[in-house]
PDB file as gemmi writes it, atoms N, CA and C in Angstrom:
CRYST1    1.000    1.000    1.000  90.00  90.00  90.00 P 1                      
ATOM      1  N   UNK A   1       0.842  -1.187   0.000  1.00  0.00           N  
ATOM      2  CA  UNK A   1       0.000   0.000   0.000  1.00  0.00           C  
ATOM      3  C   UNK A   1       0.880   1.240   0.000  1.00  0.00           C  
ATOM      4  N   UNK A   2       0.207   2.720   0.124  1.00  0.00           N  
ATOM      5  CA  UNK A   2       0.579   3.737  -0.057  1.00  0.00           C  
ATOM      6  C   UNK A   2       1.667   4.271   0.967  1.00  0.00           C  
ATOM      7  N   UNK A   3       0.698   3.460   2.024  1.00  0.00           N  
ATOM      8  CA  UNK A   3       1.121   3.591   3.322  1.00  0.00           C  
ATOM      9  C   UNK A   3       0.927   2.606   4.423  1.00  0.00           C  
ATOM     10  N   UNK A   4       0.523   3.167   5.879  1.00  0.00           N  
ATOM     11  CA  UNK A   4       0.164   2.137   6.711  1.00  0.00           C  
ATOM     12  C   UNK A   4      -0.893   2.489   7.485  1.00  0.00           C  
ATOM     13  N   UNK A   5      -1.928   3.010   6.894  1.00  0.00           N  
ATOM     14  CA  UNK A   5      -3.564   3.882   7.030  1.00  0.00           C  
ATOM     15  C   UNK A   5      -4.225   3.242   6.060  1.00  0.00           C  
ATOM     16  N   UNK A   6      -4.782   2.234   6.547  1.00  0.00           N  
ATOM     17  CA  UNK A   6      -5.982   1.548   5.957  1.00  0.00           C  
ATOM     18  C   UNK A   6      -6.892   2.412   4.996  1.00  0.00           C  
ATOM     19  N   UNK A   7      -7.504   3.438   5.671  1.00  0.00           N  
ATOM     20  CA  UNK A   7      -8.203   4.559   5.470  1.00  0.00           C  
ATOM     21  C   UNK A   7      -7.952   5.569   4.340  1.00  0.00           C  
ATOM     22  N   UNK A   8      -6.743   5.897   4.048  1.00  0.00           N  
ATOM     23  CA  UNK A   8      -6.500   6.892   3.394  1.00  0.00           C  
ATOM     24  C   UNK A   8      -5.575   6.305   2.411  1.00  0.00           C  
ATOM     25  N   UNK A   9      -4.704   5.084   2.603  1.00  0.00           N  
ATOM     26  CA  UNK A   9      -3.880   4.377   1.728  1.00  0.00           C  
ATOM     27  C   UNK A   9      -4.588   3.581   0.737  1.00  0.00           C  
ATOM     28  N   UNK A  10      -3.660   3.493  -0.039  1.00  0.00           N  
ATOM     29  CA  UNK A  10      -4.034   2.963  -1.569  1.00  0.00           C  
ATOM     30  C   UNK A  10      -2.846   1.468  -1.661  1.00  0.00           C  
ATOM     31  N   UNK A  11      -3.161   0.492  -2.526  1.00  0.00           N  
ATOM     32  CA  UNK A  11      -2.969  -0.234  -2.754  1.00  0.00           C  
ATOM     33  C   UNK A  11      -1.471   0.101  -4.178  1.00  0.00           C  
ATOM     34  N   UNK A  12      -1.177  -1.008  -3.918  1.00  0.00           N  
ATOM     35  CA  UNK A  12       0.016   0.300  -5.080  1.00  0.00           C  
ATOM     36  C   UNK A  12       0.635  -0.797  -5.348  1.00  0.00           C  
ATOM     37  N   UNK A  13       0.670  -2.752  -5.283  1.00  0.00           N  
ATOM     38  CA  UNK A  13       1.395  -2.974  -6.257  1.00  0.00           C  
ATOM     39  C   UNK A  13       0.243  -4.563  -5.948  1.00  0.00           C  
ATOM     40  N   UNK A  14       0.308  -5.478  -6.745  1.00  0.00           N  
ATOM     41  CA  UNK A  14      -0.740  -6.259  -7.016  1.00  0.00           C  
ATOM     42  C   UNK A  14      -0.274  -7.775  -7.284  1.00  0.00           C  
ATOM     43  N   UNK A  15      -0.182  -8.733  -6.711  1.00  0.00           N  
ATOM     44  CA  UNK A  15       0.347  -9.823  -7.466  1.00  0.00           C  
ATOM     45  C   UNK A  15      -0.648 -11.426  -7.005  1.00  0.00           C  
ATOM     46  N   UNK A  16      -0.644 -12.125  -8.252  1.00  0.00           N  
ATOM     47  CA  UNK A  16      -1.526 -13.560  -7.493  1.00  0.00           C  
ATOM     48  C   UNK A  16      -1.084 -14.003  -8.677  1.00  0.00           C  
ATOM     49  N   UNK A  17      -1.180 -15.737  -8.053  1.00  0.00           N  
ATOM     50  CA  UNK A  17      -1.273 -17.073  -8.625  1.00  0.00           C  
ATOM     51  C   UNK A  17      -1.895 -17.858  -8.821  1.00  0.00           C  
ATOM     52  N   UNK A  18      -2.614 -18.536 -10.327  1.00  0.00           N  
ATOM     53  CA  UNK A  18      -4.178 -19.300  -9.814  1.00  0.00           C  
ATOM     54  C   UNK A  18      -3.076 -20.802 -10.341  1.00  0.00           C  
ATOM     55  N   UNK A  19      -3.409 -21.477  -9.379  1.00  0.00           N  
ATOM     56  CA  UNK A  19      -3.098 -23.289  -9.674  1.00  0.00           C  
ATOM     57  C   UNK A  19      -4.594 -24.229 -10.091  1.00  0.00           C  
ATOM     58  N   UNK A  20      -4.546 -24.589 -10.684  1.00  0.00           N  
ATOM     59  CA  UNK A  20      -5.622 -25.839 -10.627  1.00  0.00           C  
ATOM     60  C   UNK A  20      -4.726 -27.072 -10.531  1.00  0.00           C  
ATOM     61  N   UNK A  21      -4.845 -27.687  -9.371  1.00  0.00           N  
ATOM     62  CA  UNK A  21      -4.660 -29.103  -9.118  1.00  0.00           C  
ATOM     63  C   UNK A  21      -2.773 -28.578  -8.808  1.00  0.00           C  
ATOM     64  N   UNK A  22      -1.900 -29.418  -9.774  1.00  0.00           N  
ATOM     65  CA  UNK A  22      -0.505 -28.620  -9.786  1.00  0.00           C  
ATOM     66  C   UNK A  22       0.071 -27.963 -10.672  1.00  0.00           C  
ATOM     67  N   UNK A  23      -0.976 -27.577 -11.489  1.00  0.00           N  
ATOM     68  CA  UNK A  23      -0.822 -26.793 -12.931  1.00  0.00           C  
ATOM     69  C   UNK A  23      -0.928 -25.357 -12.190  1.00  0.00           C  
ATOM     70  N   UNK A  24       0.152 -24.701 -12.902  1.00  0.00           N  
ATOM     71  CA  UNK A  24      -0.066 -22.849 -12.976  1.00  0.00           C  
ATOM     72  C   UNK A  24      -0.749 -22.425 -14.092  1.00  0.00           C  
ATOM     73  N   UNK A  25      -1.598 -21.834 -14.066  1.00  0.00           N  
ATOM     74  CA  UNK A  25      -3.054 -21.398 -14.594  1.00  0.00           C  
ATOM     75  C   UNK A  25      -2.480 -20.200 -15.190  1.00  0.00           C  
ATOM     76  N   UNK A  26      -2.207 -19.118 -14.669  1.00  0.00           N  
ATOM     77  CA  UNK A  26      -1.937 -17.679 -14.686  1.00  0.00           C  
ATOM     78  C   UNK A  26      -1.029 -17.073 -13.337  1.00  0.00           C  
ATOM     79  N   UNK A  27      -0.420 -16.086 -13.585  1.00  0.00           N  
ATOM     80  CA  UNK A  27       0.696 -15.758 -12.594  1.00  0.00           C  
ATOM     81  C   UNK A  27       0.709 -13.980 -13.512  1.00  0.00           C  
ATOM     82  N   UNK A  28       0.102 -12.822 -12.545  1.00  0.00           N  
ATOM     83  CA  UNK A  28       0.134 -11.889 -12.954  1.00  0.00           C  
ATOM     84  C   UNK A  28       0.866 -11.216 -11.969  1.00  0.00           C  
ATOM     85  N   UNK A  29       1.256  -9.955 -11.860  1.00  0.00           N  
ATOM     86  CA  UNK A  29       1.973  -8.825 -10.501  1.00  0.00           C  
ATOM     87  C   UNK A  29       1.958  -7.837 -11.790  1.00  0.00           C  
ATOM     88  N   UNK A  30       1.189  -6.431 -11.254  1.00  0.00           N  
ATOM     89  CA  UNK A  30       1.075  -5.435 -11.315  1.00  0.00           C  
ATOM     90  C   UNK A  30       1.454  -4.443 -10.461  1.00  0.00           C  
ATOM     91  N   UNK A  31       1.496  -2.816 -10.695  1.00  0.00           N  
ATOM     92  CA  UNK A  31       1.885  -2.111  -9.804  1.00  0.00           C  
ATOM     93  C   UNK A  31       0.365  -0.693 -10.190  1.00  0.00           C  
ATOM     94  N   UNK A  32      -0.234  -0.541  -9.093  1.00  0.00           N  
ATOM     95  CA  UNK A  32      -1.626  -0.415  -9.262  1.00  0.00           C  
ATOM     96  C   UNK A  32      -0.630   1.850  -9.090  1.00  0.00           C  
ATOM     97  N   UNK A  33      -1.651   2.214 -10.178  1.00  0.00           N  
ATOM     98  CA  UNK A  33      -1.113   3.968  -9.993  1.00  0.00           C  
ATOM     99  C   UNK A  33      -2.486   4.626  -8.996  1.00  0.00           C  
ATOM    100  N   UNK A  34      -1.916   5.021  -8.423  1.00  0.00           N  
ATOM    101  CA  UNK A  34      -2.660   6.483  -7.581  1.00  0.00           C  
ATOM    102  C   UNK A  34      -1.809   7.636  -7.398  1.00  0.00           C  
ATOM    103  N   UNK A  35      -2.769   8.824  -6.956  1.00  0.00           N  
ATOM    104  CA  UNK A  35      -2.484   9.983  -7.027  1.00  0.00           C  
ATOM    105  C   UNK A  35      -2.270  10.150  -5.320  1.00  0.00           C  
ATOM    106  N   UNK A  36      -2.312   9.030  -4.205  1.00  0.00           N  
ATOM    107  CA  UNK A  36      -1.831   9.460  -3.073  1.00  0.00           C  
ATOM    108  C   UNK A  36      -0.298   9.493  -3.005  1.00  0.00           C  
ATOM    109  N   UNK A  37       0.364  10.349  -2.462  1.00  0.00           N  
ATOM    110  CA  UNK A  37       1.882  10.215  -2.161  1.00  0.00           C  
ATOM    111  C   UNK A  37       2.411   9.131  -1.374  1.00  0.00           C  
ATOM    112  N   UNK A  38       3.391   8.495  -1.816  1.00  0.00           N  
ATOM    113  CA  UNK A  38       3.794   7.508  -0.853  1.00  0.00           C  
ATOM    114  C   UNK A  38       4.416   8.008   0.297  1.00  0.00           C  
ATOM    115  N   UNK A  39       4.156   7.199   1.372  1.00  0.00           N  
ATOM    116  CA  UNK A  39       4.649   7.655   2.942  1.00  0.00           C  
ATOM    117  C   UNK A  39       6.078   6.959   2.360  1.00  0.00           C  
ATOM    118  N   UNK A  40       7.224   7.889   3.069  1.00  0.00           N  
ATOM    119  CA  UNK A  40       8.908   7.232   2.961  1.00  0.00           C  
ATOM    120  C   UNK A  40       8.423   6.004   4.034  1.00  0.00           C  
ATOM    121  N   UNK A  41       8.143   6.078   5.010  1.00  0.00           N  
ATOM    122  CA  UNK A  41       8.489   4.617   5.159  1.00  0.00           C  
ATOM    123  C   UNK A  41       8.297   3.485   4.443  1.00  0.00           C  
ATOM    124  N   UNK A  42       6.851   3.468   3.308  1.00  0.00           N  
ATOM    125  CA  UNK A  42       6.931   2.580   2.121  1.00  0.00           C  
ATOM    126  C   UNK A  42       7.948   3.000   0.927  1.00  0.00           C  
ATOM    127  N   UNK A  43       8.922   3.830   0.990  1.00  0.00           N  
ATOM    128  CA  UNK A  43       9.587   4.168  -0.182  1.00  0.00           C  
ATOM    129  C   UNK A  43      10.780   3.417   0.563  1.00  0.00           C  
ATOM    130  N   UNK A  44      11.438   3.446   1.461  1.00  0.00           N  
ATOM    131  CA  UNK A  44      12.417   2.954   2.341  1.00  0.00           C  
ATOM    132  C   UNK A  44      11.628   1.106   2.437  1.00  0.00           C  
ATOM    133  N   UNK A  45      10.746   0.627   2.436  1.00  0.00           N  
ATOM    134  CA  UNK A  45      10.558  -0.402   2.891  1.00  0.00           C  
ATOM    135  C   UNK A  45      10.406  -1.355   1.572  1.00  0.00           C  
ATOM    136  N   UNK A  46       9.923  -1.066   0.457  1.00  0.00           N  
ATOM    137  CA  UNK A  46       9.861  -1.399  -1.281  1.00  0.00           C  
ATOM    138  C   UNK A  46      10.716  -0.581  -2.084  1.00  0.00           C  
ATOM    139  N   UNK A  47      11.245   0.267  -1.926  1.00  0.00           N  
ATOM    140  CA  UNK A  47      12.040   0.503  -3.170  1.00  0.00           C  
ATOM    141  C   UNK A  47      11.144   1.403  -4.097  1.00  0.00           C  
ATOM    142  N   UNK A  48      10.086   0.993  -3.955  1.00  0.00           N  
ATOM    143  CA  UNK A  48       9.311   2.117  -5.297  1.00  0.00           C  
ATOM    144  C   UNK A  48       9.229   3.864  -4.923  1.00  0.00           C  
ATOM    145  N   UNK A  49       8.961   4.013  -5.933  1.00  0.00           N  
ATOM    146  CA  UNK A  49       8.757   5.744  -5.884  1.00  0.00           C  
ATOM    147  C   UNK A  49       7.449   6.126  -6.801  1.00  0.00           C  
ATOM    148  N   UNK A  50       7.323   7.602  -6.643  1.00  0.00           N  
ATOM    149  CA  UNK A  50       5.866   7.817  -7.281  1.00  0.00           C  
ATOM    150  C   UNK A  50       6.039   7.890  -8.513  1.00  0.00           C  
ATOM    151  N   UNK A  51       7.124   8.541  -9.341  1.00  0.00           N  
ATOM    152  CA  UNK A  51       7.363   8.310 -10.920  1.00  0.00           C  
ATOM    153  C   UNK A  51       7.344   6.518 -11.685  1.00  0.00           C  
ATOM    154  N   UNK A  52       7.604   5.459 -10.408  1.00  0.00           N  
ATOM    155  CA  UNK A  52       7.470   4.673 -10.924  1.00  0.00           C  
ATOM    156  C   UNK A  52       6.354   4.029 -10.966  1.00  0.00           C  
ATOM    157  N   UNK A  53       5.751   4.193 -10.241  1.00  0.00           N  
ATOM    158  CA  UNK A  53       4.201   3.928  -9.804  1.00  0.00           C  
ATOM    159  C   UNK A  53       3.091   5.199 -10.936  1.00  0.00           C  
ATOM    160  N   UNK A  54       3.298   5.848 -11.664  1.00  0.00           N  
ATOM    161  CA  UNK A  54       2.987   6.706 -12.248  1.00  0.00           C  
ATOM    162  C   UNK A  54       3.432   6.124 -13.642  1.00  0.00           C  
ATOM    163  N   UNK A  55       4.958   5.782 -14.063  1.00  0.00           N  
ATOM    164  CA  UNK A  55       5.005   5.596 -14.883  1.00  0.00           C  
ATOM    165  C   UNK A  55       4.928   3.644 -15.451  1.00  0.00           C  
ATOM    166  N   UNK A  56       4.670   2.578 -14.481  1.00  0.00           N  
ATOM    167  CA  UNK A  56       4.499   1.503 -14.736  1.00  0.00           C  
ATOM    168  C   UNK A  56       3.073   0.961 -13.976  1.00  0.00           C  
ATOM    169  N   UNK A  57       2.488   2.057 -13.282  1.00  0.00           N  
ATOM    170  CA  UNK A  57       1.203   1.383 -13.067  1.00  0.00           C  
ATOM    171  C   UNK A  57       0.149   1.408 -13.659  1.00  0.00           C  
ATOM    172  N   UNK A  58      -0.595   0.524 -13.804  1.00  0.00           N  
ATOM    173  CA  UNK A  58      -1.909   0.466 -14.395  1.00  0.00           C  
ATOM    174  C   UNK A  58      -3.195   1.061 -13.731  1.00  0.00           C  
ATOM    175  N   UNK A  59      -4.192   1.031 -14.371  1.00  0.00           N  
ATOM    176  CA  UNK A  59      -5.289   1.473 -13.692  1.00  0.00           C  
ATOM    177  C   UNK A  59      -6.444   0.129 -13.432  1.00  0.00           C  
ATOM    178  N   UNK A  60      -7.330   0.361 -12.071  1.00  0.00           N  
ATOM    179  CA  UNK A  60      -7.762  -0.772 -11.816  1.00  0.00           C  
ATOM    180  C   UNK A  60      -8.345  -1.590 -13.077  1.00  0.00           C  
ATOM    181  N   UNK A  61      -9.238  -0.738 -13.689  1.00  0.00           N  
ATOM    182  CA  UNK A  61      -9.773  -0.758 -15.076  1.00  0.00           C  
ATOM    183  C   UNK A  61      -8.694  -1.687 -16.216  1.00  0.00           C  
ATOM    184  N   UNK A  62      -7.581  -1.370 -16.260  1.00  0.00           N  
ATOM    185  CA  UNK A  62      -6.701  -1.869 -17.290  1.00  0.00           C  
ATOM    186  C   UNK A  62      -6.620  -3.613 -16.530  1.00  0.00           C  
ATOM    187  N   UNK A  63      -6.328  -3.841 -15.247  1.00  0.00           N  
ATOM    188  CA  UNK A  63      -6.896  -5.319 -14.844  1.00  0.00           C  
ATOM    189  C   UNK A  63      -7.870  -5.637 -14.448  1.00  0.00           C  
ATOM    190  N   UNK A  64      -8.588  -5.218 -14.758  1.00  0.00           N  
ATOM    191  CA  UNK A  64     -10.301  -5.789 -14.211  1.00  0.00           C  
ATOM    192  C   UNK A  64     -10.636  -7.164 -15.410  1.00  0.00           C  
ATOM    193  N   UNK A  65     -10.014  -7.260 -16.246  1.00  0.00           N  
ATOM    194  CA  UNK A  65     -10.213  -8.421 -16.926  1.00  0.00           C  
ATOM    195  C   UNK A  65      -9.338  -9.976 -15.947  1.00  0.00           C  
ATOM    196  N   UNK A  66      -7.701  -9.513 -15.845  1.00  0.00           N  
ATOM    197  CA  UNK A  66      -7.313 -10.084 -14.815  1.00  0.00           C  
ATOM    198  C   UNK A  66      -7.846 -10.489 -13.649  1.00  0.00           C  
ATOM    199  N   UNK A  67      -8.840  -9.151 -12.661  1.00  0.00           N  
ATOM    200  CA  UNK A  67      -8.880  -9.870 -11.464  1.00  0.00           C  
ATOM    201  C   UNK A  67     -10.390 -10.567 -11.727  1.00  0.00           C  
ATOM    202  N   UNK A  68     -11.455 -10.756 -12.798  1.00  0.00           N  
ATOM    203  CA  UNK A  68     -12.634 -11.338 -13.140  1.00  0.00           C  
ATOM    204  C   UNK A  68     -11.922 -12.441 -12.725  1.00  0.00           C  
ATOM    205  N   UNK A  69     -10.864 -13.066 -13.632  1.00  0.00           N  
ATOM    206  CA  UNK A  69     -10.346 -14.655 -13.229  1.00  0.00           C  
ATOM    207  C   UNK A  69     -10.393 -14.682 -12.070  1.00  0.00           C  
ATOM    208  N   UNK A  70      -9.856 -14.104 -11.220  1.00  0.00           N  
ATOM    209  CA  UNK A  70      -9.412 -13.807  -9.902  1.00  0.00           C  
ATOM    210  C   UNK A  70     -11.212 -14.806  -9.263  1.00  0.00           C  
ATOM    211  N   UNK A  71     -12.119 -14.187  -9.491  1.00  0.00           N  
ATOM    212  CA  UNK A  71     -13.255 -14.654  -8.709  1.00  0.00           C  
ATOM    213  C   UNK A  71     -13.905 -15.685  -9.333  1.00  0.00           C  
ATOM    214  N   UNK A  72     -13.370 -16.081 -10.440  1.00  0.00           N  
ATOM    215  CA  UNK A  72     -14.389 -17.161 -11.412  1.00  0.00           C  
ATOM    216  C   UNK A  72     -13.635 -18.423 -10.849  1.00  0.00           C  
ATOM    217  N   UNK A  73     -12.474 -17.899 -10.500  1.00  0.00           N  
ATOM    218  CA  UNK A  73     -11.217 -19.468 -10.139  1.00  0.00           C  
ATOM    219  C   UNK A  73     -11.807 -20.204  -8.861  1.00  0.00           C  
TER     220      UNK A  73                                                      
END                                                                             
């Protein structure tokens, strides 16, 4: 997340694995963009920054096809 405020933090990087049985199905990780600032202690604790999160994140919209699997699995 953005931060460590449930409330006001944003989600900011995204990753899952669907198996059926011992088969890997799909294996996605995204990095989700918002316009909240990251708290340094998540910049110190991940490595990311807001240009990168700006410039490699997606919008929920751009995986909403992704996370559909997510609930059909």
């Amino acid at each position: 997340t953005s931060g460590v405020d449930p409330s006001q933090d944003h989600v900011i990087d995204l990753g899952f694995v669907i198996f059926n049985e011992q088969e890997l199905i799909k294996e996605c990780s995204y990095r989700i963009k918002t316009d909240v600032t990251l708290d340094p202690v998540i910049i110190a604790l991940t490595g990311l920054t807001m240009p990168q999160i700006q410039k490699e994140g997606k919008s929920w919209e751009e995986i909403a096809e992704d996370l559909q699997i997510l609930q059909d699995a």
